[in-house]
Amino acid sequence: MATKIRLQRRGRKGYAFYSIVIADARAPRDGKFTEKIGTYNPNTNPATVDLNFDRALYWVEVGAQPTDTVRNILSREGVYLMKHLKGGVKKGAFDEAAAQKKFDAWKADKQKGLEKIAAEEAKAKKDVAAKELAQEKKVNEEIAKKVAEKKAAAEAAKAEEEAAKAAEEAAAEAPAEEAAPAAEAEAPTAE
């Protein structure tokens, strides 16, 4: 029986989520499987992998053939590096402790790289948000300036209108006042 390590599709339409399974090579993609050794979610950035490392290493050592995608996943998780280091221990190149130390150093270096990438991505998002905020502030300032100009124009028009009304009222009162003394002046002469 040829054993394969493959992905089994899960999730909903447009949002694929995969289980990493051990299955007979003749079984269909989403069919019968022997063992589930992990999950793979390509929808996150970076892709999320939850893997039972010991079982994956066991199946690789006994000859299960992974698909291309699973091979890449196992390689990124360090399964093939550990297999290589265990081969070195069997040959006597170094002992188990040295192999584990090399693997831990590789894992720490990989984690630093992932953290650096995450920090750069967060910084890029923050910079983009700051640029958008600055642009929005600029647009808001322009809008506020236009509104202030409109208000000033409206107040000036209102002030002009009030001044015109006051001038009309003053002009209307002035002839009435001039006419009233003239009427008073004419009245005594008529007596």
Short mmCIF file of C-alpha atoms in Angstrom, two decimals:
data_model
loop_
_atom_site.label_atom_id
_atom_site.label_comp_id
_atom_site.label_asym_id
_atom_site.label_seq_id
_atom_site.Cartn_x
_atom_site.Cartn_y
_atom_site.Cartn_z
CA MET A 1 0.00 0.00 0.00
CA ALA A 2 1.44 3.36 -1.05
CA THR A 3 0.87 5.95 1.64
CA LYS A 4 0.62 9.65 0.89
CA ILE A 5 0.60 12.72 3.09
CA ARG A 6 -1.91 15.05 1.50
CA LEU A 7 -4.32 17.88 2.10
CA GLN A 8 -8.01 17.22 2.60
CA ARG A 9 -10.23 20.20 1.81
CA ARG A 10 -12.52 21.61 4.46
CA GLY A 11 -14.16 24.99 4.98
CA ARG A 12 -16.78 26.78 2.97
CA LYS A 13 -16.89 27.96 -0.60
CA GLY A 14 -14.32 30.68 -1.21
CA TYR A 15 -12.62 30.04 2.14
CA ALA A 16 -10.63 26.84 1.85
CA PHE A 17 -9.27 25.22 4.99
CA TYR A 18 -7.30 21.98 4.85
CA SER A 19 -6.56 19.01 7.07
CA ILE A 20 -3.17 17.34 6.64
CA VAL A 21 -3.89 13.61 6.50
CA ILE A 22 -2.20 10.27 5.89
CA ALA A 23 -4.12 8.40 3.21
CA ASP A 24 -3.81 5.59 0.70
CA ALA A 25 -2.51 6.98 -2.60
CA ARG A 26 -5.57 5.58 -4.40
CA ALA A 27 -8.09 7.29 -2.07
CA PRO A 28 -9.81 10.46 -3.36
CA ARG A 29 -8.75 13.85 -2.01
CA ASP A 30 -11.61 14.23 0.47
CA GLY A 31 -12.10 10.49 0.97
CA LYS A 32 -11.01 7.91 3.50
CA PHE A 33 -7.81 8.58 5.44
CA THR A 34 -5.65 6.76 7.99
CA GLU A 35 -4.69 9.57 10.34
CA LYS A 36 -5.06 13.34 10.65
CA ILE A 37 -1.76 14.95 11.60
CA GLY A 38 -2.57 18.64 11.35
CA THR A 39 -4.35 21.55 9.71
CA TYR A 40 -3.38 24.21 7.17
CA ASN A 41 -5.16 27.55 6.78
CA PRO A 42 -3.89 29.52 3.75
CA ASN A 43 -6.35 32.37 4.35
CA THR A 44 -4.26 34.03 7.07
CA ASN A 45 -1.06 35.99 6.49
CA PRO A 46 1.25 34.16 7.01
CA ALA A 47 -0.55 30.84 6.50
CA THR A 48 -1.41 29.07 9.76
CA VAL A 49 -0.14 25.52 10.21
CA ASP A 50 -1.03 23.35 13.19
CA LEU A 51 1.01 20.17 12.91
CA ASN A 52 1.59 17.13 15.13
CA PHE A 53 5.35 17.24 14.57
CA ASP A 54 6.17 13.79 16.01
CA ARG A 55 3.55 11.98 13.92
CA ALA A 56 4.56 13.87 10.77
CA LEU A 57 8.21 12.93 11.38
CA TYR A 58 7.21 9.29 11.96
CA TRP A 59 5.26 9.09 8.70
CA VAL A 60 8.06 10.75 6.70
CA GLU A 61 10.59 8.32 8.21
CA VAL A 62 8.49 5.27 7.31
CA GLY A 63 8.26 6.42 3.69
CA ALA A 64 4.95 8.22 3.26
CA GLN A 65 5.19 10.45 0.18
CA PRO A 66 3.87 14.00 0.61
CA THR A 67 2.26 16.03 -2.14
CA ASP A 68 4.16 19.13 -3.28
CA THR A 69 2.22 21.52 -1.05
CA VAL A 70 2.52 19.26 1.98
CA ARG A 71 6.26 18.81 1.32
CA ASN A 72 6.64 22.60 1.44
CA ILE A 73 4.62 22.80 4.65
CA LEU A 74 6.64 20.01 6.31
CA SER A 75 9.88 21.63 5.18
CA ARG A 76 8.88 25.01 6.65
CA GLU A 77 7.91 23.33 9.91
CA GLY A 78 11.30 21.59 10.10
CA VAL A 79 10.21 17.97 9.69
CA TYR A 80 12.72 17.32 6.91
CA LEU A 81 15.50 19.07 8.84
CA MET A 82 14.84 16.83 11.85
CA LYS A 83 14.81 13.76 9.60
CA HIS A 84 18.17 14.86 8.20
CA LEU A 85 19.58 15.47 11.70
CA LYS A 86 18.35 12.06 12.89
CA GLY A 87 20.12 10.52 9.88
CA GLY A 88 23.33 12.23 11.05
CA VAL A 89 22.85 10.80 14.55
CA LYS A 90 22.40 7.28 13.10
CA LYS A 91 25.61 7.68 11.10
CA GLY A 92 27.46 8.91 14.20
CA ALA A 93 28.26 12.40 12.87
CA PHE A 94 26.95 13.93 16.12
CA ASP A 95 24.86 12.91 19.10
CA GLU A 96 21.16 13.43 19.84
CA ALA A 97 21.77 16.50 22.03
CA ALA A 98 23.75 18.26 19.27
CA ALA A 99 21.01 17.44 16.76
CA GLN A 100 18.36 18.90 19.07
CA LYS A 101 20.53 21.97 19.69
CA LYS A 102 20.89 22.57 15.92
CA PHE A 103 17.16 22.12 15.42
CA ASP A 104 16.32 24.54 18.27
CA ALA A 105 18.74 27.13 16.84
CA TRP A 106 17.10 26.78 13.41
CA LYS A 107 13.62 27.09 14.95
CA ALA A 108 14.62 30.21 16.94
CA ASP A 109 16.14 31.81 13.82
CA LYS A 110 12.99 31.03 11.83
CA GLN A 111 10.82 32.50 14.60
CA LYS A 112 12.92 35.70 14.60
CA GLY A 113 12.42 35.98 10.85
CA LEU A 114 8.65 35.52 11.18
CA GLU A 115 8.51 38.13 13.96
CA LYS A 116 10.54 40.55 11.84
CA ILE A 117 8.19 40.07 8.90
CA ALA A 118 5.17 40.56 11.17
CA ALA A 119 6.71 43.73 12.64
CA GLU A 120 7.45 45.13 9.16
CA GLU A 121 3.91 44.35 8.06
CA ALA A 122 2.46 46.02 11.17
CA LYS A 123 4.68 49.07 10.56
CA ALA A 124 3.58 49.23 6.93
CA LYS A 125 -0.08 49.08 7.99
CA LYS A 126 0.54 51.79 10.59
CA ASP A 127 2.26 54.01 7.98
CA VAL A 128 -0.61 53.53 5.54
CA ALA A 129 -3.11 54.37 8.28
CA ALA A 130 -1.11 57.49 9.19
CA LYS A 131 -1.02 58.60 5.53
CA GLU A 132 -4.75 58.04 5.19
CA LEU A 133 -5.37 60.00 8.40
CA ALA A 134 -3.19 62.87 7.16
CA GLN A 135 -5.06 62.93 3.84
CA GLU A 136 -8.38 62.84 5.64
CA LYS A 137 -7.29 65.71 7.91
CA LYS A 138 -6.23 67.70 4.84
CA VAL A 139 -9.59 67.08 3.17
CA ASN A 140 -11.42 67.98 6.38
CA GLU A 141 -9.41 71.20 6.69
CA GLU A 142 -10.29 72.13 3.11
CA ILE A 143 -13.95 71.40 3.77
CA ALA A 144 -13.82 73.41 7.01
CA LYS A 145 -12.15 76.29 5.13
CA LYS A 146 -14.89 76.22 2.46
CA VAL A 147 -17.60 76.09 5.13
CA ALA A 148 -15.96 79.00 6.99
CA GLU A 149 -15.80 81.00 3.74
CA LYS A 150 -19.47 80.25 3.06
CA LYS A 151 -20.40 81.27 6.62
CA ALA A 152 -18.32 84.43 6.33
CA ALA A 153 -19.95 85.22 2.98
CA ALA A 154 -23.39 84.53 4.43
CA GLU A 155 -22.63 86.72 7.49
CA ALA A 156 -21.27 89.48 5.24
CA ALA A 157 -24.40 89.27 3.07
CA LYS A 158 -26.55 89.33 6.20
CA ALA A 159 -24.59 92.30 7.57
CA GLU A 160 -24.96 94.11 4.24
CA GLU A 161 -28.67 93.32 4.24
CA GLU A 162 -29.03 94.60 7.81
CA ALA A 163 -27.00 97.70 6.93
CA ALA A 164 -29.21 98.28 3.88
CA LYS A 165 -32.32 97.84 6.06
CA ALA A 166 -30.90 100.19 8.65
CA ALA A 167 -30.06 102.71 5.92
CA GLU A 168 -33.58 102.40 4.49
CA GLU A 169 -35.09 102.80 7.95
CA ALA A 170 -32.81 105.75 8.63
CA ALA A 171 -33.69 107.24 5.25
CA ALA A 172 -37.38 106.63 5.90
CA GLU A 173 -37.13 108.19 9.38
CA ALA A 174 -35.03 111.14 8.20
CA PRO A 175 -37.64 112.52 5.75
CA ALA A 176 -40.36 111.87 8.33
CA GLU A 177 -38.36 113.78 10.94
CA GLU A 178 -37.66 116.56 8.47
CA ALA A 179 -41.33 116.61 7.47
CA ALA A 180 -42.51 116.68 11.09
CA PRO A 181 -40.60 119.86 12.05
CA ALA A 182 -41.67 121.44 8.80
CA ALA A 183 -45.27 120.53 9.58
CA GLU A 184 -44.83 121.97 13.07
CA ALA A 185 -43.30 125.07 11.60
CA GLU A 186 -46.17 125.46 9.14
CA ALA A 187 -48.77 124.92 11.82
CA PRO A 188 -47.83 127.95 13.93
CA THR A 189 -47.86 130.20 10.90
CA ALA A 190 -51.33 129.03 10.12
CA GLU A 191 -52.53 130.16 13.51
#
